[in-house]
Coordinates of N, CA and C in Angstrom, one line a residue:
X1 N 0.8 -1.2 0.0 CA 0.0 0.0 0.0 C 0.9 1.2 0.0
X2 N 0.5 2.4 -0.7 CA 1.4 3.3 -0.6 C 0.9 4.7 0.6
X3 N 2.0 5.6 0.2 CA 1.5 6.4 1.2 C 1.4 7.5 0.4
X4 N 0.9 8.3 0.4 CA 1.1 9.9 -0.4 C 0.0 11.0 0.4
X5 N 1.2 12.1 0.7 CA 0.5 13.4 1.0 C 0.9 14.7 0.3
X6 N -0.2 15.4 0.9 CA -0.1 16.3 -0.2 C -0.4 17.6 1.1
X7 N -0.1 18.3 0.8 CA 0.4 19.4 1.7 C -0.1 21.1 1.2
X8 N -1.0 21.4 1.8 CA -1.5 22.8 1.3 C -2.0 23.6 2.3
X9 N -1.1 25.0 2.4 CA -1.7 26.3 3.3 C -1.4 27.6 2.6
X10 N -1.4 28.1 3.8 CA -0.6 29.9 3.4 C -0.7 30.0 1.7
X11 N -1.8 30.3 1.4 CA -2.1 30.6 0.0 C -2.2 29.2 -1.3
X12 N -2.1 28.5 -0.5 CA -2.1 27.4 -1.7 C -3.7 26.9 -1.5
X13 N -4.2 26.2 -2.6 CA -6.0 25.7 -2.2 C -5.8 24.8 -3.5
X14 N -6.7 23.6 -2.4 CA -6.7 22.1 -3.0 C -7.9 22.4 -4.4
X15 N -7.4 21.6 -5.2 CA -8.4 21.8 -6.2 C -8.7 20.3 -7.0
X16 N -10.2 20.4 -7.7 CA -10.2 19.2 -8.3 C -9.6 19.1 -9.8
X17 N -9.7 17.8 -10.6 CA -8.8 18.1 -11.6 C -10.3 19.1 -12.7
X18 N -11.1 18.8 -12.6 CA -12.3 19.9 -13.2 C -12.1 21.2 -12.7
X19 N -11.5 21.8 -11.7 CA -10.9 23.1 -12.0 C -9.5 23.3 -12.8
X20 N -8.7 22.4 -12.8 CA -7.4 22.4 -13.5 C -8.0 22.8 -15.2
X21 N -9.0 22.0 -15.4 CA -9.5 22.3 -17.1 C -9.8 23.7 -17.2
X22 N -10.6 23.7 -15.9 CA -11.0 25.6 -16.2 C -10.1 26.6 -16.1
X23 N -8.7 26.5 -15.9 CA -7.9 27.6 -16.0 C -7.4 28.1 -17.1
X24 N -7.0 29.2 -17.1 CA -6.7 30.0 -18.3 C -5.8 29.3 -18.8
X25 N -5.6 29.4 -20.1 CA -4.1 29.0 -20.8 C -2.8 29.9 -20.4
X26 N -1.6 28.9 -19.6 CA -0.7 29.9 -19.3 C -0.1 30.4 -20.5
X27 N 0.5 31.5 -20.0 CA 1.0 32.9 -20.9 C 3.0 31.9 -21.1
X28 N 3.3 32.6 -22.4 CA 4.3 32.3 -23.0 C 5.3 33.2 -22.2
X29 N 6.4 33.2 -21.5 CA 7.3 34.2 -20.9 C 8.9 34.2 -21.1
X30 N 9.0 33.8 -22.6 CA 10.1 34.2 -23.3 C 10.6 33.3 -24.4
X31 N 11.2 33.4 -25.4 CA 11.8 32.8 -26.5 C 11.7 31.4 -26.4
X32 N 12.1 31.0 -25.1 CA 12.3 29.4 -25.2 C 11.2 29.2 -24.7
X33 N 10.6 29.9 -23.8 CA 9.7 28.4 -22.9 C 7.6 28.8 -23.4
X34 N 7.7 27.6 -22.9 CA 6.3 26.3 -24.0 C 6.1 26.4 -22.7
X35 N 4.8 26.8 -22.4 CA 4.4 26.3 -21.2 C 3.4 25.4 -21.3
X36 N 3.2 24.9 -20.5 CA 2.1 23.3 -20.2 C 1.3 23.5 -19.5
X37 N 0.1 23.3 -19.8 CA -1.4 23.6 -19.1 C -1.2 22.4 -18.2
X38 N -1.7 22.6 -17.0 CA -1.9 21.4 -15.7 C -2.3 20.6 -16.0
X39 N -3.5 20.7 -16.6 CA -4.4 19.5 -16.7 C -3.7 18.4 -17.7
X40 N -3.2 18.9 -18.5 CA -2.5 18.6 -20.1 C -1.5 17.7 -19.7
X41 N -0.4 18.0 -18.4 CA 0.4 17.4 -17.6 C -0.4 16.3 -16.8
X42 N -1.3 16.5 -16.6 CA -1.6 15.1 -15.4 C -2.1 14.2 -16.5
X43 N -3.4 14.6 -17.0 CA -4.0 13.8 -17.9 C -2.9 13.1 -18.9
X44 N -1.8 13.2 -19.3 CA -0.8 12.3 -19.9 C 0.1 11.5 -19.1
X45 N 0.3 12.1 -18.3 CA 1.1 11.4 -17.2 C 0.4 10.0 -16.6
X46 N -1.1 10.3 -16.5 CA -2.2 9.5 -16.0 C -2.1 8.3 -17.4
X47 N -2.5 8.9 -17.9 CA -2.5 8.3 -19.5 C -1.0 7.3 -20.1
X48 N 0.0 7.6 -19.9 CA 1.0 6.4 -20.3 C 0.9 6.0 -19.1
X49 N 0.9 5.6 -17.5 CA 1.1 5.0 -16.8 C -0.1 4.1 -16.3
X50 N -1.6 4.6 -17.3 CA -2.2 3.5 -17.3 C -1.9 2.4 -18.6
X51 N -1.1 2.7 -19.5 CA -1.1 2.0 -20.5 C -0.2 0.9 -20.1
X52 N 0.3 0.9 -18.9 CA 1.5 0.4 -18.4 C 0.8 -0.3 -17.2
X53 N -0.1 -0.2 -17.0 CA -1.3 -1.1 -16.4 C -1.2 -0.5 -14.2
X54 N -1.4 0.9 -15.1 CA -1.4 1.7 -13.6 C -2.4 2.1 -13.3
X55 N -3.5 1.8 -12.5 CA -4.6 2.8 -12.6 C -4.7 3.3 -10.9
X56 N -5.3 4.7 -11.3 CA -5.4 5.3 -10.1 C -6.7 5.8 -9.2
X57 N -5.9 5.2 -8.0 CA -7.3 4.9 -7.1 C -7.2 6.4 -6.2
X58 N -6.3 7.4 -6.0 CA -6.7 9.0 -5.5 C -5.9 10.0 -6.3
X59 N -6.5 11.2 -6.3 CA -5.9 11.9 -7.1 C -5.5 13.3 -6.0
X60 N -5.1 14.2 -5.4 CA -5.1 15.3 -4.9 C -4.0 16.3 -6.0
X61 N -4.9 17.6 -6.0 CA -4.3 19.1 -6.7 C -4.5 20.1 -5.6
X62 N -3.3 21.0 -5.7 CA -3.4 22.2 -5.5 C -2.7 23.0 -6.5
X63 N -3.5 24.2 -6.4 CA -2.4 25.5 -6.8 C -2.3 26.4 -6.5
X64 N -0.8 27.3 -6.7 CA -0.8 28.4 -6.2 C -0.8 29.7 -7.1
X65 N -0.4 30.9 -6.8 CA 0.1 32.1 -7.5 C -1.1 31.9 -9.0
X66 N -2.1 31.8 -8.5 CA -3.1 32.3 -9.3 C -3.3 31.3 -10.0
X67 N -2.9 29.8 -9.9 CA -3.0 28.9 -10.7 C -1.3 28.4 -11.5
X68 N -0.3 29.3 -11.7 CA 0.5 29.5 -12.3 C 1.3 27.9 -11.4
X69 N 0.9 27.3 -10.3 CA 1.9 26.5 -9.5 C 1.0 25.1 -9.4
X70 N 1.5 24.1 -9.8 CA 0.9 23.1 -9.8 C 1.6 22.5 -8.4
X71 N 0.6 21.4 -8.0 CA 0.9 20.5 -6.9 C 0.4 19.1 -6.8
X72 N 0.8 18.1 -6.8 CA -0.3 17.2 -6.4 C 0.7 15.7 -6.4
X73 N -0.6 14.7 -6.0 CA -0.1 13.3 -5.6 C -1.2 12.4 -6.8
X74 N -0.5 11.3 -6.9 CA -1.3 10.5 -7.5 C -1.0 9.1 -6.7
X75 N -1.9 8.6 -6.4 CA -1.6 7.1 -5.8 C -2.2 6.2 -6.5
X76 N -1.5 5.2 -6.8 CA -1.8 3.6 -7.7 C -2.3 2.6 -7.3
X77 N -3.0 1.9 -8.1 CA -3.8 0.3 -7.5 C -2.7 -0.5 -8.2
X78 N -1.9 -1.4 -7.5 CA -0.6 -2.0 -8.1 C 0.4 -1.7 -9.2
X79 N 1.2 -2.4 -9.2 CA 2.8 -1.9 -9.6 C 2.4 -2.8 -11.3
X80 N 1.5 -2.3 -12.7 CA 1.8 -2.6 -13.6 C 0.9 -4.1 -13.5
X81 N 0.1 -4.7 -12.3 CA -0.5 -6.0 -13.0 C -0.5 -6.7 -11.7
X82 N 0.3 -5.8 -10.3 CA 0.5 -7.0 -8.9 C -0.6 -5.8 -8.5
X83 N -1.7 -6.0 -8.1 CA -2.8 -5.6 -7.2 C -2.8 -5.6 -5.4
X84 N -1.5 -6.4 -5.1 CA -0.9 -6.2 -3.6 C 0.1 -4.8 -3.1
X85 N 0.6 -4.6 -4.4 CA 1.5 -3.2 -4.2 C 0.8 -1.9 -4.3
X86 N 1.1 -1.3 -4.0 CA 1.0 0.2 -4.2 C 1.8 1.7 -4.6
X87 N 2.0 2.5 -5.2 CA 2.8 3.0 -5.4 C 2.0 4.4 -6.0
X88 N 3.2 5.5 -5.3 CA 2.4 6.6 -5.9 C 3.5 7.4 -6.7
X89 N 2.8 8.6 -7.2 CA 3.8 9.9 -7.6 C 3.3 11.1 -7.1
X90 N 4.1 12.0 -6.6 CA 4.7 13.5 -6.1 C 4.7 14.0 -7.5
X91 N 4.4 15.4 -7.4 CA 4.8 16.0 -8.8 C 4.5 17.7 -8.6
X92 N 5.3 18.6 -9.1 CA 4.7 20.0 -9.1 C 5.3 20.4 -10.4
X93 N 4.7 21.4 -11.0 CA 5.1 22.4 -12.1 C 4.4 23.7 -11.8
X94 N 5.6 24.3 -12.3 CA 5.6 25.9 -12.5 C 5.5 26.3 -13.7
X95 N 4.1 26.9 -14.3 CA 4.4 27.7 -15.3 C 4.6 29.0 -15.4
X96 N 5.2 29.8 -14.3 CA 5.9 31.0 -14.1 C 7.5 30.8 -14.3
X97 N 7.9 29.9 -14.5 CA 8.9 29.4 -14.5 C 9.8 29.3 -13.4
X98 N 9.1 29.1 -12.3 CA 10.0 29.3 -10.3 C 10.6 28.0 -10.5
X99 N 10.0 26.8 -11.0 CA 10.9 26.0 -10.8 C 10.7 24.7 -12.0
X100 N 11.2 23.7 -12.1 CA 10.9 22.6 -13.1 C 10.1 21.4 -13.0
X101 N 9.3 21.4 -13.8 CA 8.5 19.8 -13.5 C 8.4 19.0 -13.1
X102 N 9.1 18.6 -11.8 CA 9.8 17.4 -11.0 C 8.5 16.5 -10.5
X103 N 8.5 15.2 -10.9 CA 8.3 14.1 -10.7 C 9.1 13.1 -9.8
X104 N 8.8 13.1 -8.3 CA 8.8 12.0 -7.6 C 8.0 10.5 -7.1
X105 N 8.6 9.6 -7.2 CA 7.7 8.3 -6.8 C 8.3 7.0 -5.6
X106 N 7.1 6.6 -5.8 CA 8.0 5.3 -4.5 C 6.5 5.2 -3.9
X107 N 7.0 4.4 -3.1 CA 5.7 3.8 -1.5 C 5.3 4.8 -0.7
X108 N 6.2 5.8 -0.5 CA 5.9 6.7 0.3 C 6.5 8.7 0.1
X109 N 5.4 9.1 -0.8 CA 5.3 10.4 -1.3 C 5.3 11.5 -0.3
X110 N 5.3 12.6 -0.2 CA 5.5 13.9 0.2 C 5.8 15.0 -0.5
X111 N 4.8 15.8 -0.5 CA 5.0 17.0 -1.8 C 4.1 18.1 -1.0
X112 N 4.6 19.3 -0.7 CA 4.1 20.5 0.3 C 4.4 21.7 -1.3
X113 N 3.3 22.8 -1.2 CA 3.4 24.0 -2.0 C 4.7 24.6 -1.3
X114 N 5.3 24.6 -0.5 CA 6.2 25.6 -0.2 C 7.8 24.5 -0.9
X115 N 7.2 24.1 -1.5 CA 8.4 23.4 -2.7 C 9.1 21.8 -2.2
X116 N 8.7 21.8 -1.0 CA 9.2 20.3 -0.4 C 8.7 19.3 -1.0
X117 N 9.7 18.5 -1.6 CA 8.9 17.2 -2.5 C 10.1 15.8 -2.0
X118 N 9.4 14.9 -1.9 CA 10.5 13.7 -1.0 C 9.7 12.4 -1.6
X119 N 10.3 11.4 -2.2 CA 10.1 10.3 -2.7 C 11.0 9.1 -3.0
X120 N 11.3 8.3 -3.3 CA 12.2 7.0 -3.2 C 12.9 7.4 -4.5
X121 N 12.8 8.4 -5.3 CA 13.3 8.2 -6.4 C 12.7 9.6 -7.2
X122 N 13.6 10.6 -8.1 CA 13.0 11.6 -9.0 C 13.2 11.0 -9.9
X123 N 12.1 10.9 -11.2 CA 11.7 10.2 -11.9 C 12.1 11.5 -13.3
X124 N 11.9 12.3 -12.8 CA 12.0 13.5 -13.9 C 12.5 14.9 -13.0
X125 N 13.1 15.5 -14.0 CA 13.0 17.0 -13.6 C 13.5 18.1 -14.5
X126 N 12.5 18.4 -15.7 CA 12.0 19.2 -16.7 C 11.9 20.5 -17.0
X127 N 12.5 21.1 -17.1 CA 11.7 22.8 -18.0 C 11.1 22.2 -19.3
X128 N 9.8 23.4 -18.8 CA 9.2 23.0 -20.0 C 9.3 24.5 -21.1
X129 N 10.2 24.2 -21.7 CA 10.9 24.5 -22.8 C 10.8 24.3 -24.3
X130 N 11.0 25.0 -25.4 CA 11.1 24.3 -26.7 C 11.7 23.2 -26.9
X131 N 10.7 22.1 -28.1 CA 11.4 21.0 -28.0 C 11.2 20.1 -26.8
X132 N 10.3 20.2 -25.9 CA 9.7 19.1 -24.5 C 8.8 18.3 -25.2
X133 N 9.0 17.1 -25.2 CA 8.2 16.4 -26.3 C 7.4 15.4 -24.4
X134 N 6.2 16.1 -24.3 CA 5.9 15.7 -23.0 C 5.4 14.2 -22.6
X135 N 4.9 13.7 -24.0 CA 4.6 12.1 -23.9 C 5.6 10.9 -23.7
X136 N 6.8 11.7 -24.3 CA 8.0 10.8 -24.9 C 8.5 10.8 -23.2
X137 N 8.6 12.6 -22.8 CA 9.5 12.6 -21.8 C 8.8 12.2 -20.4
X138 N 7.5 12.0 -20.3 CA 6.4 11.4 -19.5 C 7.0 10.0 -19.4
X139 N 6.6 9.5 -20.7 CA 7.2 7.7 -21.0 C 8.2 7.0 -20.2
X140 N 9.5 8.0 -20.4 CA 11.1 7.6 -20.1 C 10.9 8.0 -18.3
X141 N 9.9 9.1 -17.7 CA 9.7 9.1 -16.1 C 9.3 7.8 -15.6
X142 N 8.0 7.7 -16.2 CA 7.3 6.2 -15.9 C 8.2 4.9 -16.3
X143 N 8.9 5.1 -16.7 CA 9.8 3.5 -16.9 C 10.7 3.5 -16.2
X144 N 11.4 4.9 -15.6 CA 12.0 4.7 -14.5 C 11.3 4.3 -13.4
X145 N 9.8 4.6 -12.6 CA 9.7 4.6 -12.0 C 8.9 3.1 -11.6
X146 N 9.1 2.5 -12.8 CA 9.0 0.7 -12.9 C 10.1 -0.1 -11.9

């Protein structure tokens, strides 16, 4: 069974993934960087790691700075096909650019808005930048995290 928390105050507010869809499209903030809508990020992430026979039994979001700061956990009903295990992922993105897309995972998650993220393993850690090919680089997180 895994563990996963998710951690939200002093300005941060839990949200469901049906507000993530309602947020504006973030704003472009220089030459290079492609920013990535939240939802666009989980929903794929969710998406190759069910194909990989992950499915998920809780979801928690938060955001902050107006939406601009993603936060959240995802926890799994077994490890790819064993229904005895459990395993989750940590994850935040910034599309202000404060910080990079980092994906953590393992049995036992921890991920707070004030940037604290703790997991058995970073699976990824991304700007999302020209040239982020998010499925591909989604893919190669999730196979590490096999």
């Amino acid at each position: 069974m895994s563990d996963a928390t998710l951690v939200a105050h002093c300005g941060a507010t839990k949200v469901s993934y049906a507000d993530l869809l309602a947020l504006p499209n973030p704003k472009k903030l220089g030459p290079v960087h492609t920013p990535v809508r939240h939802d666009a990020f989980v929903s794929t992430l969710k998406d190759v790691l069910g194909e990989m026979g992950y499915l998920v039994k809780r979801e928690e979001y938060a955001i902050q700075t107006g939406g601009a700061k993603l936060f959240g956990i995802l926890d799994f009903h077994g490890d790819g096909g064993n229904a005895d295990r459990g395993v989750a992922m940590g994850f935040r993105h910034g599309n202000d650019m404060s910080f990079p897309m980092t994906i953590v995972a393992g049995g036992r998650v921890f991920i707070c808005h004030n940037l604290a993220l703790s997991g058995e393993m970073v699976v990824m850690r991304r700007r999302d930048t020209s040239g982020f090919d998010m499925p591909g680089e989604l893919g190669d997180a999730a196979s590490r995290f096999i």
